[in-house]
mmCIF file of C-alpha atoms and ligand atoms in Angstrom:
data_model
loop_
_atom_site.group_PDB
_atom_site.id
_atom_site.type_symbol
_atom_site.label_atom_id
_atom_site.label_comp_id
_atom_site.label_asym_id
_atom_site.label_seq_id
_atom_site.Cartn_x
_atom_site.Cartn_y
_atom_site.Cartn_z
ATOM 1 C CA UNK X 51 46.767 -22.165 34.652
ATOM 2 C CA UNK X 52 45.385 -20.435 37.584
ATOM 3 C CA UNK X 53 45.847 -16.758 36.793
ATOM 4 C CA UNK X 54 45.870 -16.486 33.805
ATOM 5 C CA UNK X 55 42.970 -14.138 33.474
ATOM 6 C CA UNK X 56 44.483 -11.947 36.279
ATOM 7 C CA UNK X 57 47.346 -11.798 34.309
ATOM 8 C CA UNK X 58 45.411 -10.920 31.100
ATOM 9 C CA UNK X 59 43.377 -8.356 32.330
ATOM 10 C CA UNK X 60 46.438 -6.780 33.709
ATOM 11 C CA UNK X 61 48.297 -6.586 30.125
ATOM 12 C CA UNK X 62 44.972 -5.116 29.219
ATOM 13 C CA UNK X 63 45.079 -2.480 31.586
ATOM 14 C CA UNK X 64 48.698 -1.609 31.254
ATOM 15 C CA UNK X 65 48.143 -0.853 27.475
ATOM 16 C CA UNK X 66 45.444 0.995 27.481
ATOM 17 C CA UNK X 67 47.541 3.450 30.301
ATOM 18 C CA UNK X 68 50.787 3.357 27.947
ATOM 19 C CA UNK X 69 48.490 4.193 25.185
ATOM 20 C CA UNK X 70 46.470 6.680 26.581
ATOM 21 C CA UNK X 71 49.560 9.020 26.468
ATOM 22 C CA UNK X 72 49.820 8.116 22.319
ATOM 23 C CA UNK X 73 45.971 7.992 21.512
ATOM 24 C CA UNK X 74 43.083 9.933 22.517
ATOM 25 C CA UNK X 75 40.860 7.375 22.025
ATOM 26 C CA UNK X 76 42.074 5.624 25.296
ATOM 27 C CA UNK X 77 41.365 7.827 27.364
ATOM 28 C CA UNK X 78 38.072 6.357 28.303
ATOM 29 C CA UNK X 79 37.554 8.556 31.567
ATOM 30 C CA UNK X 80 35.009 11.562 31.549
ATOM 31 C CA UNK X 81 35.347 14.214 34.119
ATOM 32 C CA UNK X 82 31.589 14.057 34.783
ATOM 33 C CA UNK X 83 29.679 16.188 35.706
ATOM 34 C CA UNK X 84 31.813 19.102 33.067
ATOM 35 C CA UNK X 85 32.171 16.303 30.415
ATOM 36 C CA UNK X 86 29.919 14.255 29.535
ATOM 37 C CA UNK X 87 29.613 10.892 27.057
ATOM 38 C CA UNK X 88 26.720 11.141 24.725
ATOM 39 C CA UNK X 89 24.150 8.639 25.515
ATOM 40 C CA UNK X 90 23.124 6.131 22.927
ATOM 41 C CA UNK X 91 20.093 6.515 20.908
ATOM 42 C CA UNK X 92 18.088 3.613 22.300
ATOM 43 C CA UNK X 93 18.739 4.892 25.921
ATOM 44 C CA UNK X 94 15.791 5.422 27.792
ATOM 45 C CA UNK X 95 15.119 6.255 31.063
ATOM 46 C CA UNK X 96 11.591 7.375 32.239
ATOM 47 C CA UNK X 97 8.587 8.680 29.789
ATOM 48 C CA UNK X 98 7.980 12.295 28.608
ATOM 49 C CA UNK X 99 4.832 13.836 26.447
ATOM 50 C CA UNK X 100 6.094 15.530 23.473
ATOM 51 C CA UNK X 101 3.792 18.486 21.917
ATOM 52 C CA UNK X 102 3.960 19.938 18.696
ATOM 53 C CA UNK X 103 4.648 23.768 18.340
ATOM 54 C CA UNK X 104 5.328 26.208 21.013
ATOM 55 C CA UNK X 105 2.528 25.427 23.251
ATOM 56 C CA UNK X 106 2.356 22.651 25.829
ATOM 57 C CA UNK X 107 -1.127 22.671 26.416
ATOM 58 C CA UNK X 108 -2.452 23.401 22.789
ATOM 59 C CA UNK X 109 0.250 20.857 21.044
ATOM 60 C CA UNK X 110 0.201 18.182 23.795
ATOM 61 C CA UNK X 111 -0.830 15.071 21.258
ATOM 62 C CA UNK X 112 -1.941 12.724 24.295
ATOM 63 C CA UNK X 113 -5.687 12.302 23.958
ATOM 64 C CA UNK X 114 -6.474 11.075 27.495
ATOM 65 C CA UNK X 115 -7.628 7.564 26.483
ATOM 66 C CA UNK X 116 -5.947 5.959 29.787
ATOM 67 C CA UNK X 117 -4.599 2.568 27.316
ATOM 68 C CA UNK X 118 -1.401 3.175 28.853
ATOM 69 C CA UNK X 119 -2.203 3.617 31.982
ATOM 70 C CA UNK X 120 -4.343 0.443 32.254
ATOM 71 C CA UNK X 121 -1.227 -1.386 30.810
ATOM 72 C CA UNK X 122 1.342 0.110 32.899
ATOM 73 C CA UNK X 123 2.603 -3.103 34.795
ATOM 74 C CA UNK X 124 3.528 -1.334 37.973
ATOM 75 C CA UNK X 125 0.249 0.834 37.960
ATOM 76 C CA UNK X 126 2.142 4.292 37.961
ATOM 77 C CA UNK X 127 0.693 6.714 35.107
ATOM 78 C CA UNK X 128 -2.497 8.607 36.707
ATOM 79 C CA UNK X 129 -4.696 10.454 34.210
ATOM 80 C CA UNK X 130 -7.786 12.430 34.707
ATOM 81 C CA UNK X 131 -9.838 12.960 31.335
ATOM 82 C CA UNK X 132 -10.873 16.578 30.453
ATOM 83 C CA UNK X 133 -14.730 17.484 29.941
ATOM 84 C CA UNK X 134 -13.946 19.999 26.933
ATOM 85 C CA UNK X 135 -12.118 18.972 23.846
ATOM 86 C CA UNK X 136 -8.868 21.062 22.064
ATOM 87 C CA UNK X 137 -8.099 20.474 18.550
ATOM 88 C CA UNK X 138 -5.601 17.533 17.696
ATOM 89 C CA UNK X 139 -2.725 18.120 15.089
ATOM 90 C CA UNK X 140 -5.050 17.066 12.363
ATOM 91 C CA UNK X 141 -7.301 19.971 13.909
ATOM 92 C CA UNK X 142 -10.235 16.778 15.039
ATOM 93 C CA UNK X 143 -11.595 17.805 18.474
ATOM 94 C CA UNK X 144 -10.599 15.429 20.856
ATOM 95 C CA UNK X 145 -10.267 15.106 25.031
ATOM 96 C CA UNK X 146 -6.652 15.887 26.743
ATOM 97 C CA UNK X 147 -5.749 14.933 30.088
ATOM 98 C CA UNK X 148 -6.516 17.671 32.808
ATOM 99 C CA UNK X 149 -4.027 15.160 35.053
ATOM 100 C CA UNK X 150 -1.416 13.681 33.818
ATOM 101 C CA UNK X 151 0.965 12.323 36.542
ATOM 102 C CA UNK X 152 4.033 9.558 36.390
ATOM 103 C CA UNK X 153 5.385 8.127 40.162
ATOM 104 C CA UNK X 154 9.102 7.896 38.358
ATOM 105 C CA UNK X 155 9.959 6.290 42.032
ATOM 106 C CA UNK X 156 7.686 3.160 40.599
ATOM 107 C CA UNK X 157 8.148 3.322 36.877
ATOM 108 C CA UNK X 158 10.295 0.420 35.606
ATOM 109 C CA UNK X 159 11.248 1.944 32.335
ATOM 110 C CA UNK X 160 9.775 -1.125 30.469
ATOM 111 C CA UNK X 161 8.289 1.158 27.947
ATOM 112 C CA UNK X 162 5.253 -0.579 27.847
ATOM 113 C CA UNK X 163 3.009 2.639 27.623
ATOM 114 C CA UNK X 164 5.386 3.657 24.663
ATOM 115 C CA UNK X 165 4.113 0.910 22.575
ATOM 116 C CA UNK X 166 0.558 0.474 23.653
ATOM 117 C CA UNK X 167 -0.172 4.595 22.924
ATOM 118 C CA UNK X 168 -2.305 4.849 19.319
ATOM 119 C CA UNK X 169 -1.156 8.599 19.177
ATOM 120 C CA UNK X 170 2.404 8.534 18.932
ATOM 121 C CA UNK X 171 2.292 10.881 22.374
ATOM 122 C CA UNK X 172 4.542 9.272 24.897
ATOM 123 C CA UNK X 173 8.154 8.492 24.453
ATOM 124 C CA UNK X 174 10.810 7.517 27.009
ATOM 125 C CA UNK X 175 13.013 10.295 27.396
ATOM 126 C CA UNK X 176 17.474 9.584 28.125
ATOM 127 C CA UNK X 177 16.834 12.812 31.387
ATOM 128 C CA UNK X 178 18.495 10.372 34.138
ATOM 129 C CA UNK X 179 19.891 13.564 36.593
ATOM 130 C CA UNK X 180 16.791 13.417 38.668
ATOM 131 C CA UNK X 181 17.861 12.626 42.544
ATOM 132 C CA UNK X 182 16.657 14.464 45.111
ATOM 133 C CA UNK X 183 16.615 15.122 48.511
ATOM 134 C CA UNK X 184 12.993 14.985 49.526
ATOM 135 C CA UNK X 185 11.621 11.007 49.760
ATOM 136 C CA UNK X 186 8.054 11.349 48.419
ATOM 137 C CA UNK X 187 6.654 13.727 45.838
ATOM 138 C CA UNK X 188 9.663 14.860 44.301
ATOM 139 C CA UNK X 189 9.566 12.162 42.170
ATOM 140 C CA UNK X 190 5.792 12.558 41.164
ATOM 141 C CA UNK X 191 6.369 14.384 38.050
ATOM 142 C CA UNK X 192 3.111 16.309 36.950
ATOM 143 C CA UNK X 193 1.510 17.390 33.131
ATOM 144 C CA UNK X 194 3.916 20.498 33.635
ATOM 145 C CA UNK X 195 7.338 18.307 34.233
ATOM 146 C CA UNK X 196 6.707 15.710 31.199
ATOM 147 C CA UNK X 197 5.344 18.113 28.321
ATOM 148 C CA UNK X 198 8.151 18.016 26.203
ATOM 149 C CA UNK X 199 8.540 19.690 22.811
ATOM 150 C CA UNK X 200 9.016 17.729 19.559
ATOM 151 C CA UNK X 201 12.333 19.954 18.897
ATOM 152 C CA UNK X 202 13.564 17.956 22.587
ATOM 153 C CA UNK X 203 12.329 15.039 20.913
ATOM 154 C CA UNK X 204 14.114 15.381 18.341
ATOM 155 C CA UNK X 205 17.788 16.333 19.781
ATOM 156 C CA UNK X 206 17.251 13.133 21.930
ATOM 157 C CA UNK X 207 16.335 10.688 19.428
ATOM 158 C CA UNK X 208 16.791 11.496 15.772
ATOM 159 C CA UNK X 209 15.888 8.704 13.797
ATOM 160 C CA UNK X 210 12.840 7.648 16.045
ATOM 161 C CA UNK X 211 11.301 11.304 16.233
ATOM 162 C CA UNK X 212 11.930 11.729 12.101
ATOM 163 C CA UNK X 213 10.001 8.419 11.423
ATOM 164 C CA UNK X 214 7.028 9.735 14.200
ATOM 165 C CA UNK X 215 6.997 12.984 12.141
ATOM 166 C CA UNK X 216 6.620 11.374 8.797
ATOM 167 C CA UNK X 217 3.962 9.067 9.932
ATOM 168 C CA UNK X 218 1.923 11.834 11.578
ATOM 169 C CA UNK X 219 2.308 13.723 8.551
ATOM 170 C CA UNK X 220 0.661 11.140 6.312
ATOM 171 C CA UNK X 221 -2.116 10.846 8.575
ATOM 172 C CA UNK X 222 -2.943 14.091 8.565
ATOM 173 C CA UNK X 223 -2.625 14.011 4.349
ATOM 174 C CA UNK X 224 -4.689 10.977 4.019
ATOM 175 C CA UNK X 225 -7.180 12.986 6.983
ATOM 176 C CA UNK X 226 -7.461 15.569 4.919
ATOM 177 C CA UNK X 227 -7.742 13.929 1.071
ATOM 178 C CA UNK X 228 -11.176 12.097 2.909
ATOM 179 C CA UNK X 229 -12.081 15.229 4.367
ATOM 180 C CA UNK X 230 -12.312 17.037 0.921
ATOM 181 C CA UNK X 231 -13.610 13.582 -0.540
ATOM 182 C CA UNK X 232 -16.379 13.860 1.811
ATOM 183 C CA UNK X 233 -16.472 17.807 1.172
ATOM 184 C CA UNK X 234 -16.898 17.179 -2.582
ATOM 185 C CA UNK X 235 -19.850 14.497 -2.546
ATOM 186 C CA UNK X 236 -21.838 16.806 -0.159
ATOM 187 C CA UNK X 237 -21.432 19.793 -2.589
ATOM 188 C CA UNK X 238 -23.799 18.619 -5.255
ATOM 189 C CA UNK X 239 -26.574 17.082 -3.102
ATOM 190 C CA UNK X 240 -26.727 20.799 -0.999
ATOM 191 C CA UNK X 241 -26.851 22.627 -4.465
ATOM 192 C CA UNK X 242 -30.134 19.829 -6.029
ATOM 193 C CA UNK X 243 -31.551 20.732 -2.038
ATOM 194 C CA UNK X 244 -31.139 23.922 -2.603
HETATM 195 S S1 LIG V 451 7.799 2.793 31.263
HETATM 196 FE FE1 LIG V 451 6.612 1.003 31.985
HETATM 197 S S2 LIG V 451 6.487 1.291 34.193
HETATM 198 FE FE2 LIG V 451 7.112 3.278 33.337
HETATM 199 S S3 LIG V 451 5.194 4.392 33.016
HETATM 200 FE FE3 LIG V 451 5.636 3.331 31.090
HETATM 201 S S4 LIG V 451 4.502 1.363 31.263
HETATM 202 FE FE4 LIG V 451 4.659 2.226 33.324
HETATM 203 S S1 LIG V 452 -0.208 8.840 26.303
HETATM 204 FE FE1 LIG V 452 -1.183 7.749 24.595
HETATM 205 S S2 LIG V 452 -2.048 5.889 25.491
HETATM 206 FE FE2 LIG V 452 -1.599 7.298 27.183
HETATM 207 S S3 LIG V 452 -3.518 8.375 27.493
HETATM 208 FE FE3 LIG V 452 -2.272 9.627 26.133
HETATM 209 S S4 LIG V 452 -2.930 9.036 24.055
HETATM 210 FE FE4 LIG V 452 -3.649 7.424 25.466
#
């Protein structure tokens, strides 16, 4: 009958109003911006840089190598390579990006530079209060805007930032067992030399 789904979505509507007065759980509507739903875990909205520790610059894990910005599909990650190297987490010397810019007025959100990234050091991040009132470089967000700590990482996506931790963690162990592997061979052939 013609209708008919008028007329269901109606009864719909009318009891979830009746029973909004009996159960809490009906009340579906948030009085945003004071309340606000929590977002789902797989939410994501642009990317962010996560560092380890307290320092952005000294914890920052991204290593310059440009992978994802040569597989960005719309083209809008620009990085600039450093000429001196900082330590990385598993204290190897290695190159960070003096530039590290995102056009978040381009960016798609496919998380494409998410999975291409070796290091584990860009992650799309739920942040989606970012209009402004100024049409061009507002939305150019710099080094400073998408360092993130791994504590923000964390509170954003729990499961995802526990597994990243774990895995980092046994890199660094299996870094360091070949490290004093390597160490221990040396030791006897610099005692005969000596
Ligand atoms: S999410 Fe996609 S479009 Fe956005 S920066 Fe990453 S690769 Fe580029
Ligand atoms: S974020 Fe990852 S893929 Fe992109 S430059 Fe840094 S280390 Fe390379």
């Amino acid at each position: 009958m013609i209708g008919t789904g008028i007329l269901k979505g109606m009864a719909v509507t009318a009891r979830n109003f009746v029973g909004s007065y009996f159960e809490k759980e009906r009340l579906i509507t948030v009085q945003y911006p004071e309340e606000r739903n929590p977002l789902p875990e797989n939410y994501r909205n642009f990317p962010f840089l996560p560092y380890d520790g307290d320092d952005p610059h000294a914890g920052l894990r991204c290593v310059a190598c440009k992978i994802c910005e040569k597989e960005c599909p719309p083209q809008c990650i620009y990085i600039v390579k450093s000429e001196d190297k900082k330590p990385d987490y598993m204290g190897k010397p290695q190159f960070y990006p003096k530039v590290f810019d995102i056009d978040i007025s381009v960016c798609m959100s496919c998380q494409i530079c998410v999975e291409v990234c070796p290091f584990e050091a860009i992650k799309m991040d739920k942040d989606f209060e970012l209009s402004r009132r100024e049409r061009f470089d507002a939305l150019l967000l710099r080094k400073s805007d998408l360092a993130k700590s791994n504590e923000y990482y964390h509170s954003i996506c729990p499961t995802d930032a526990a597994e990243v931790d774990a895995k980092l963690a046994t890199a660094a162990e299996a870094a360091a067992k070949k490290k004093a592997v390597a160490a221990a061979a040396a030791t006897p052939a610099t005692s005969a030399s000596g």
